[in-house]
XYZ file of C-alpha atoms in Angstrom:
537
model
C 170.255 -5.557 219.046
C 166.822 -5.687 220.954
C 166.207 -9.170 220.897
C 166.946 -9.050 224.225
C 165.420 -6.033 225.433
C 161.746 -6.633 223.500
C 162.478 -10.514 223.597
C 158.672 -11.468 224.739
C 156.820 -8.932 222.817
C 158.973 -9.947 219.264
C 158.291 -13.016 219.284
C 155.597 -14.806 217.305
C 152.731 -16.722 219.228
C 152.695 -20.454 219.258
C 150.186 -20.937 216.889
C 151.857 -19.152 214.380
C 154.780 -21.669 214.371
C 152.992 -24.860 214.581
C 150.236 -24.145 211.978
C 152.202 -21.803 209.461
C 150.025 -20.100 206.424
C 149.440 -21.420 202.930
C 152.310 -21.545 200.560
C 151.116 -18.550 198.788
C 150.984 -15.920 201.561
C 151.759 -13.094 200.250
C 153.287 -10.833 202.792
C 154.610 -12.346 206.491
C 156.955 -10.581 208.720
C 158.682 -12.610 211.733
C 160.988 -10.951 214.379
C 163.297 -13.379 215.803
C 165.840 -13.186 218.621
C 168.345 -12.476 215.812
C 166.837 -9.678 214.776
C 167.590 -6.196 215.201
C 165.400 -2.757 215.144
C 168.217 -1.970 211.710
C 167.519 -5.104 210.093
C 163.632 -3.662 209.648
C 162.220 -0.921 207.780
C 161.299 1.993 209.921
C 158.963 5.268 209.167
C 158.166 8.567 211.194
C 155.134 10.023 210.090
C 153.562 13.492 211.438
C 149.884 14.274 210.844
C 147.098 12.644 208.635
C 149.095 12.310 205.118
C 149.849 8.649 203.557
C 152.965 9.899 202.154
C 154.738 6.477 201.927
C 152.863 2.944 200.008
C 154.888 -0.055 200.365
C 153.606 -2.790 197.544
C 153.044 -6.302 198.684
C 155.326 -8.577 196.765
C 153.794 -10.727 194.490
C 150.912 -8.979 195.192
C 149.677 -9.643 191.258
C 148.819 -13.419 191.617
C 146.792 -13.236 194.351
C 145.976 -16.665 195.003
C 147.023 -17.181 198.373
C 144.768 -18.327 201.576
C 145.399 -14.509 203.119
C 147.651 -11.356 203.913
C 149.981 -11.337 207.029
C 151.103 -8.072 208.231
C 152.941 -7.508 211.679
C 154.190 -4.426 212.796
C 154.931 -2.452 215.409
C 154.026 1.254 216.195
C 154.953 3.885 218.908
C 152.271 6.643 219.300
C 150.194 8.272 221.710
C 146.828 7.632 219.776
C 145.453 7.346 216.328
C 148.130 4.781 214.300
C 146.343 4.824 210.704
C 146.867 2.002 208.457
C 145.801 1.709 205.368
C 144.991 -1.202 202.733
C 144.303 -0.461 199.123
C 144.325 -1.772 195.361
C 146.108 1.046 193.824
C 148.967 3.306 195.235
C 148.368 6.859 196.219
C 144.455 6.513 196.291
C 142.018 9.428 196.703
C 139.666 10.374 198.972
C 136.743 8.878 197.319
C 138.723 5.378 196.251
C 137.717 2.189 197.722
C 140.343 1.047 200.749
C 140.656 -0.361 204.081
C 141.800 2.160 206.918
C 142.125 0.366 210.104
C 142.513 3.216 212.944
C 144.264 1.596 216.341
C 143.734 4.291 219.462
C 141.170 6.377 217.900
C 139.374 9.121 220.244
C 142.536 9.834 222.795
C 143.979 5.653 222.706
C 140.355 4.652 223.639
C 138.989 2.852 220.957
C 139.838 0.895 217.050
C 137.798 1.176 214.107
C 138.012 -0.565 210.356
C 136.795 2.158 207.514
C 135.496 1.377 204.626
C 136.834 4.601 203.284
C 139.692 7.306 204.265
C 138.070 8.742 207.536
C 134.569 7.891 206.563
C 132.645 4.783 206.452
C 133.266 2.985 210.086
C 132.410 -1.034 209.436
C 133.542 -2.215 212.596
C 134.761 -0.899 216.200
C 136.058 -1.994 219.311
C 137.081 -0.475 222.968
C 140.795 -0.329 222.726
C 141.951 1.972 225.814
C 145.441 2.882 226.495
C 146.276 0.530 223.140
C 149.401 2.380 221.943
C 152.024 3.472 224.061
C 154.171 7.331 223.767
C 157.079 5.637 225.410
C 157.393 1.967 224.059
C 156.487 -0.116 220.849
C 153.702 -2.337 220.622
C 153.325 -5.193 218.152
C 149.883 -5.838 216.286
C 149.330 -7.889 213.251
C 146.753 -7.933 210.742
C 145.228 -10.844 208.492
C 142.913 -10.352 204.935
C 141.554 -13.124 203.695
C 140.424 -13.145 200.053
C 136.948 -13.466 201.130
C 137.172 -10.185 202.286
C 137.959 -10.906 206.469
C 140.238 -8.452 208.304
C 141.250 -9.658 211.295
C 143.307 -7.485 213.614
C 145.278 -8.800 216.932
C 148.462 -7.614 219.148
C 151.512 -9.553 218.811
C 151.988 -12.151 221.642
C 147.820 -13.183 221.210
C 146.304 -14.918 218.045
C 143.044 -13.805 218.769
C 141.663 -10.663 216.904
C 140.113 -8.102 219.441
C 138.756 -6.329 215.718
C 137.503 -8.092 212.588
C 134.963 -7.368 209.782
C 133.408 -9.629 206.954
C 133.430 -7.713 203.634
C 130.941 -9.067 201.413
C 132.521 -7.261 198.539
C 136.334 -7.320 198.996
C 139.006 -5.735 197.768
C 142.390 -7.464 196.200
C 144.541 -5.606 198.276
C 148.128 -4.754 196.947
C 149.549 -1.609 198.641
C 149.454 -0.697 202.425
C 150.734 2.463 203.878
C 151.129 4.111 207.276
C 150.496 7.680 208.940
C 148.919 9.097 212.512
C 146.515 11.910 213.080
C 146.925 15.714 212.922
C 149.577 17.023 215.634
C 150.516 13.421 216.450
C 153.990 11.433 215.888
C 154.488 8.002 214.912
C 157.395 5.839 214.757
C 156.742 2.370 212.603
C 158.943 -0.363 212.248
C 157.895 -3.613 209.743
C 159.398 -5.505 207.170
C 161.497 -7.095 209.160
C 163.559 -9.932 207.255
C 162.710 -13.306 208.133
C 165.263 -16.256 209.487
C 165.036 -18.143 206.416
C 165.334 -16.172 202.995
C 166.386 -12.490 204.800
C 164.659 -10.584 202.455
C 162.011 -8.073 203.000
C 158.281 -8.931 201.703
C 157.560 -5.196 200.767
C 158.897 -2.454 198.267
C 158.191 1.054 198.605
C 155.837 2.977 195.470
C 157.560 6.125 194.303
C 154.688 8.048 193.286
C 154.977 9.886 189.936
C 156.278 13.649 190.435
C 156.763 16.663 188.605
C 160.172 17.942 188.079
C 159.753 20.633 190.543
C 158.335 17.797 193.260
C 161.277 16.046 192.655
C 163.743 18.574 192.781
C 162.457 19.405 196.253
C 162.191 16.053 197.355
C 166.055 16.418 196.474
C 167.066 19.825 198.115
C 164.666 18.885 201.271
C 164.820 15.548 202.195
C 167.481 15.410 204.521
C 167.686 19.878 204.604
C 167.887 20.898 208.435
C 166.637 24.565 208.824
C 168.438 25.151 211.949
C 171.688 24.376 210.597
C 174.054 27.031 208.646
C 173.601 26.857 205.147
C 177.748 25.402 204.686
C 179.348 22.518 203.917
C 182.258 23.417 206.359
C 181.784 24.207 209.700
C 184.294 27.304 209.488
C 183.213 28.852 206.233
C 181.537 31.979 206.889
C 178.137 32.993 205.890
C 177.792 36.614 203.893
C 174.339 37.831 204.598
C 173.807 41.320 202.261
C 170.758 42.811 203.098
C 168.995 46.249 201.234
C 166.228 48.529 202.812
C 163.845 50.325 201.302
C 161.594 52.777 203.249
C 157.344 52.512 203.259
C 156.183 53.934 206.311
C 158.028 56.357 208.706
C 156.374 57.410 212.090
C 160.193 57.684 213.660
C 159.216 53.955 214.313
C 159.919 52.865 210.425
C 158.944 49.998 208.469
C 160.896 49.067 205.964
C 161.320 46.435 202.695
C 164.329 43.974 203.376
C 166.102 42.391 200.414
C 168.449 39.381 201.911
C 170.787 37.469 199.990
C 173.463 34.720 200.937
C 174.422 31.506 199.414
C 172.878 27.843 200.670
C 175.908 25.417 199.720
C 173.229 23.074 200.327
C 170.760 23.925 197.911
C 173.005 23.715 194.702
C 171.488 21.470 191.688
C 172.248 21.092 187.662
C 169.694 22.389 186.201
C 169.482 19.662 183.162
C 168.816 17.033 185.752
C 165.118 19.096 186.632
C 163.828 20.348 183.047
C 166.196 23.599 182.623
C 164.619 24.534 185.928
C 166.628 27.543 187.607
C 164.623 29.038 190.615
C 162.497 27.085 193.028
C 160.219 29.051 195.178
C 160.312 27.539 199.409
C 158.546 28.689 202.391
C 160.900 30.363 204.955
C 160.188 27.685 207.672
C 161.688 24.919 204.662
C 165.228 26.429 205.003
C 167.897 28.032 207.231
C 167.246 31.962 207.427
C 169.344 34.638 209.204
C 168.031 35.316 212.922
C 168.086 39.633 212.529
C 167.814 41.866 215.257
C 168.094 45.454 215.849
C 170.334 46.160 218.472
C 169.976 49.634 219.451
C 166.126 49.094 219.561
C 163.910 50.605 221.737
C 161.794 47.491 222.417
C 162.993 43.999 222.529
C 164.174 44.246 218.743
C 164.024 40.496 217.821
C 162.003 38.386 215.462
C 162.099 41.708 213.159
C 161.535 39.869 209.876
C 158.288 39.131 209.050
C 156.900 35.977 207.584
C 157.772 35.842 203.601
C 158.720 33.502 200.877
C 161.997 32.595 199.285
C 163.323 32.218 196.228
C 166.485 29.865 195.767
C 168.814 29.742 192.471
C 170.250 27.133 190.809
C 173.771 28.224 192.305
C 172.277 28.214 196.224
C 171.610 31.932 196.190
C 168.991 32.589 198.333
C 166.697 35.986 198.019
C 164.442 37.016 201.032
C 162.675 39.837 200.692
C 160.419 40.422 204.346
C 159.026 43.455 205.716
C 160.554 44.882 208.972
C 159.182 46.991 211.914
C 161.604 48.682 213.505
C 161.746 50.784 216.361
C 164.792 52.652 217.604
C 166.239 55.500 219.650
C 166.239 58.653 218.027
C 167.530 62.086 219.285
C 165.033 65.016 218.049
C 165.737 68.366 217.762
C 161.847 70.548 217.585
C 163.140 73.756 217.371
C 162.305 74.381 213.962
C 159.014 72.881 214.012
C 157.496 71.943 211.926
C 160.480 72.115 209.274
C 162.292 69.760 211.656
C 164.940 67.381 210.463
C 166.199 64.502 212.264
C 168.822 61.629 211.963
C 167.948 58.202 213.136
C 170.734 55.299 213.161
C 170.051 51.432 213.185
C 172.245 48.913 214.081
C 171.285 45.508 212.515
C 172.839 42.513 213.502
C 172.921 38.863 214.224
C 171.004 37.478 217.397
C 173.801 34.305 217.467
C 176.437 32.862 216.023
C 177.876 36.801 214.802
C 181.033 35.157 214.106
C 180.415 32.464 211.696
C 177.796 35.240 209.788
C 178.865 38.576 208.093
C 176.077 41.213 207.598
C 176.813 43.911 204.844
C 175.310 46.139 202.969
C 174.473 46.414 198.887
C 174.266 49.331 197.159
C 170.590 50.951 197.022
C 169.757 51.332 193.716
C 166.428 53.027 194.355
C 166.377 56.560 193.982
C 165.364 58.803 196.935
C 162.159 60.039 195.127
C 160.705 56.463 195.063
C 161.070 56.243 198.649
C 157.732 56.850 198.823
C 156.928 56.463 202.939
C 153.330 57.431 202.715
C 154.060 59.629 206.104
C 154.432 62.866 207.598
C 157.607 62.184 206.775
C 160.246 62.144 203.667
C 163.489 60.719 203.427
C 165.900 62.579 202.700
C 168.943 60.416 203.018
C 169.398 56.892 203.698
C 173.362 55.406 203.580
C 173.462 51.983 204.929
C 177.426 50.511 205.812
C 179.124 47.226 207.501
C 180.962 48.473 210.972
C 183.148 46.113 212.809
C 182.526 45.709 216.057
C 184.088 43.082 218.859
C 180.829 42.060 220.718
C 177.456 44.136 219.821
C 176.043 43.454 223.523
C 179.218 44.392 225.251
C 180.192 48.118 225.066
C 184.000 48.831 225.706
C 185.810 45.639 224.236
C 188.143 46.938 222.223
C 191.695 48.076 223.217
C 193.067 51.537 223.374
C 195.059 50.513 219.879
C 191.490 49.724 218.280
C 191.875 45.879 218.008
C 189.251 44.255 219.010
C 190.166 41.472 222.643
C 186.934 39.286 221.254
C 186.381 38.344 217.921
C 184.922 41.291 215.502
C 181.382 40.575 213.866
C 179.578 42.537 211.697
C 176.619 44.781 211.921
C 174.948 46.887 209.078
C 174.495 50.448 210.242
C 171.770 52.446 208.531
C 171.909 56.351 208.849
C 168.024 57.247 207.870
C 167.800 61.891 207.626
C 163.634 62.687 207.852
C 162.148 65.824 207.633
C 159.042 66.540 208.471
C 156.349 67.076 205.664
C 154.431 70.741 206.831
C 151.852 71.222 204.491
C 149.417 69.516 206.618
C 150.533 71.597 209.466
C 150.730 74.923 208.016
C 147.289 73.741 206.825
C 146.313 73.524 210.553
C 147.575 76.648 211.884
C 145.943 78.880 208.914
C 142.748 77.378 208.102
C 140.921 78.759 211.569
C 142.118 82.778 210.888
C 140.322 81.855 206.989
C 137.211 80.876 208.461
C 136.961 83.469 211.004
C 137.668 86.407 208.131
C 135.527 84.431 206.048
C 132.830 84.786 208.650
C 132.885 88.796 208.853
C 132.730 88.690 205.289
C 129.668 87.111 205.119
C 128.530 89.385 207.609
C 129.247 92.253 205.171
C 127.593 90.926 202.565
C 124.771 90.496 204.187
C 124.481 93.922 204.989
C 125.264 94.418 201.461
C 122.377 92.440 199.907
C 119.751 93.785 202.387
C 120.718 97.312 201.555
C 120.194 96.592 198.035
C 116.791 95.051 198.749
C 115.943 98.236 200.436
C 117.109 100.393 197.180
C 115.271 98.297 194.627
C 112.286 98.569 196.450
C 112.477 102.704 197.146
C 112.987 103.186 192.952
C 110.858 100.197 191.850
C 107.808 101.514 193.523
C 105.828 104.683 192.725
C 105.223 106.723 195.823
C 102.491 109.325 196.386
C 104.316 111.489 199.093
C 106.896 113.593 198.824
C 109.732 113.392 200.968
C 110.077 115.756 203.642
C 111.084 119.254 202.749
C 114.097 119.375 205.132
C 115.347 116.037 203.869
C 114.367 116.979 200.201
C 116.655 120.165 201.172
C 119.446 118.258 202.188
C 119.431 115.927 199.092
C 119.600 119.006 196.927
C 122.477 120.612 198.489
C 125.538 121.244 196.603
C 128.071 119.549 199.500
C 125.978 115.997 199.362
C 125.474 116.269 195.549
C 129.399 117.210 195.253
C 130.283 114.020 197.792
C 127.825 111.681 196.801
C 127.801 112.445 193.118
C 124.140 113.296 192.889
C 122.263 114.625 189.807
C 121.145 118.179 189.555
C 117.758 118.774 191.666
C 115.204 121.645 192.086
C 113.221 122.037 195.265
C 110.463 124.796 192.848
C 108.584 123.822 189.911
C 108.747 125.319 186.987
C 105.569 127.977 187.850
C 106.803 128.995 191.147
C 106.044 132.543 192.114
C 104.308 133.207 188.445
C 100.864 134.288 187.861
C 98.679 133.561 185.567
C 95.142 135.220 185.052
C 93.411 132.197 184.092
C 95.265 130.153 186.783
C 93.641 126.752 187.527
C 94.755 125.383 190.874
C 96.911 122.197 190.795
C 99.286 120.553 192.870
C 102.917 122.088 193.878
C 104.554 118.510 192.614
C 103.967 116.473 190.058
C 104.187 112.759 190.940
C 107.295 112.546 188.645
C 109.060 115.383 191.238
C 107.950 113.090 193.758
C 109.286 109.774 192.717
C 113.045 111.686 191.241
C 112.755 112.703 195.188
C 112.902 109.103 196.139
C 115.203 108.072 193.658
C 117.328 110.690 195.106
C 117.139 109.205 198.280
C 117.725 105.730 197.080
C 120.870 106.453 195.424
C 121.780 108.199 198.464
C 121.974 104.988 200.486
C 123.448 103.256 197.843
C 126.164 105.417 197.584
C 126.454 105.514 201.733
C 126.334 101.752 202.096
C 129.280 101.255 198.914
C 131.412 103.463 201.562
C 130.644 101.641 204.386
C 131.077 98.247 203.253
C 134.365 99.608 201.749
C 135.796 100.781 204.948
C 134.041 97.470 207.183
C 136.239 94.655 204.497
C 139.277 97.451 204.811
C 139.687 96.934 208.419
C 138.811 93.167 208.324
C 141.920 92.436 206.220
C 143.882 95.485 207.770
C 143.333 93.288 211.441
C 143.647 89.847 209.923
């Protein structure tokens, strides 16, 4: 009871008995000293949402002098109330939103509209209370007057004329964003003991109301049983995407919710219902042997829950472990990591094991330096996974044995990139010489085009002519036949005219001679310069 303990702020003012309303009001709430908090109607709400409308009995006729409602509300600021024709109104609807402790408990405003549309305010400091109820009533008149007051005091510190009112039929209650609320109203009066107000149930879809079902009274931090010493089964299955020898990895977890279990032909043939992982209980999984602080592995993902409570998570995990490396055959290294997963409380209500891996080593595609070569994943048995050394000499276990899900992950290296590394540089620098060489190459042949292209008016010196034509260079070099003597050397003639030892065609063979010459030299020379390029790389 807390008649006694709220006695004075319950209890109606004077007025209010002596000069009671027309015999049509619609909606009046009394607290007596026989009344208790359970004999009223009580709401929590969290954040700016109208989730709740309560319609005002008789609310259809409408032909009474005006609307009493008296409530009482514990917050630390911003207690919305709300006044409409119509349940579950929009944005843009016509309403009354009276807002008590607005701007940090320091002020009250009547709205014309949801947030919008202030009519009327008043300097309200330290009006609600975090710690204690406080009582306020308010009063619409047909003619469109709001009038709002604290219990205890008939005089309205807030009030507004409408000049075009509203019939009002529903009311409804919420707070502000990040603020709690605790309501209590329809409280039954001492004559009839009924209550003045129903609550709306606005129209759903199937799927609304089968998590209105499932969710209502769901606590996340509770196991998902319906006895206290049924065990949980937790299977989880890995699948590699990135390896650095810290690996991230795919987790597919499975167990069964006894709470989430529903007939499907109540809910349209509906079999799977998708849920945020805050909604519902989820497995707390940590790597034990990690080589950071190893909890809070599993990311942030949805769920999926079945018709028969099985639940599939499927988050990605960063984990980071110890891992003994052998680099004596680098790069072609190969190492073998283990992980220990496990349960960060509560290891022996839970079981962790492991399900098969269906995928196929080839698809574990890890977009590394690395490639999986083998990944075997088992349940162990252990009697505490903090405390090393508690089992006895006959392998029972002195604590009770919980599970943990060892995986055994085999990398090796991928060296292409590597070997890539370590050969490009001796490429390049033989690649360099050998554009050195054919530079040479291309310059020489300049220098031969131009000694057989052009016609030249001197012969060539006799020694080097000499030289040209002897039978050792013409033997090594593959030159054609020469003559150093025209054809009327040492011959006389008597009518000899005078003319010139060499014809200009003797002159320019002479310099083809010579041009094939270096030709010839520079083909051996560029031979031998790329032989002892590749013979030193």
């Amino acid at each position: 009871m807390i008649a006694e303990r709220i006695k004075k702020v319950f209890m109606l003012p004077q007025r209010e008995q002596l000069d009671p309303p027309a015999p049509n009001l619609h909606l009046t709430v009394l607290i007596t000293e026989t009344t208790s908090e359970s004999d009223c109607k009580m709401e929590r709400t969290y954040g700016y949402e109208y989730k709740t409308y309560y319609q005002i009995a008789d609310s259809h006729s409408h032909n009474g002098d005006h609307i009493l409602i008296q409530f009482y509300v514990q917050s630390v600021s911003d207690a919305h109330i709300l006044l409409s024709s119509t349940s579950f109104p929009i944005d843009t609807d016509p309403v009354y939103e009276i807002v008590l402790g607005a701007g940090r408990n320091t002020f009250s405003d009547i709205r014309r509209l949801q947030k919008t549309k202030t009519k009327s305010t008043a300097i309200t400091p330290d009006i609600l209370s975090s710690t204690n109820l406080k009582g306020f009533w308010i009063r619409y008149f047909v003619k469109g007057l709001i009038e709002v007051g604290e219990v205890g005091n008939d005089v309205p510190f807030l009030f507004w004329q409408d000049t075009e009112p509203l019939t009002i039929r529903f009311f409804s209650f919420c707070t502000w964003g990040g603020v709690a609320g605790k309501w209590i109203f329809d409280c039954p009066t001492a004559s009839t003991g009924a209550t003045p107000s129903e609550a709306v149930q606005r129209e759903m879809t199937l799927v609304e109301k089968l998590r209105r079902d499932l969710l209502t009274y769901y606590d996340p931090y509770a196991r998902p049983v319906l006895q206290e010493d049924q065990r949980t089964v937790v299977s989880m299955q890995l699948t590699c995407h990135y390896v650095k020898l810290n690996e991230k990895k795919s987790t597919l977890t499975q167990w069964i919710d006894e709470k989430l279990k529903w007939d499907p032909d109540h809910y349209g043939n509906i079999s799977q219902l998708n849920l945020a992982h805050h909604e519902v209980w989820t497995p707390e999984v940590v790597l034990y042997n990690a080589a950071g602080h190893g909890a809070d592995i599993l990311n942030e993902a949805g769920l999926v829950v079945n018709m028969d409570g099985r639940m599939c998570w499927a988050p990605q995990a960063s984990l980071t472990a110890w891992c003994q490396l052998d680099l004596s055959a680098w790069p072609h290294d190969q190492h073998s990591c283990q992980l220990v997963l496990g349960f960060w409380s509560q290891q022996h209500l839970l079981d962790l094991i492991a399900t098969q891996n269906t995928t196929m080593l080839s698809e574990q595609k890890t977009r590394s330096e690395w490639e999986v070569l083998r990944l075997e994943e088992k349940t162990a048995w252990t009697g505490s996974p903090w405390i090393e050394g508690n089992s006895q000499s006959d392998g029972e276990f002195t604590d009770m044995p919980t599970s943990n899900l060892v995986i055994q992950l085999t990398l090796r290296r991928l060296a292409q990139s590597y070997i890539s590394i370590m050969i490009v540089p001796f490429i390049v620098q033989v690649y360099s010489w050998g554009m050195v060489a054919s530079t040479i190459s291309l310059l020489s042949s300049i220098f031969v085009i131009g000694l057989t292209r052009y016609s030249h008016l001197q012969p060539l010196p006799h020694v080097l002519n000499k030289y040209l034509a002897a039978r050792p260079t013409r033997l090594l070099l593959c030159l054609p036949q020469t003559s150093l003597d025209s054809e009327n050397y040492n011959q006389l003639e008597e009518n000899h005219v005078p003319t010139t030892s060499t014809s200009s065609y003797d002159i320019q063979q002479q310099w083809v001679n010579l041009a094939t010459v270096i030709d010839r030299v520079s083909c051996i020379v560029y031979c031998l310069f790329l032989g002892s390029i590749l013979a030193a790389y």
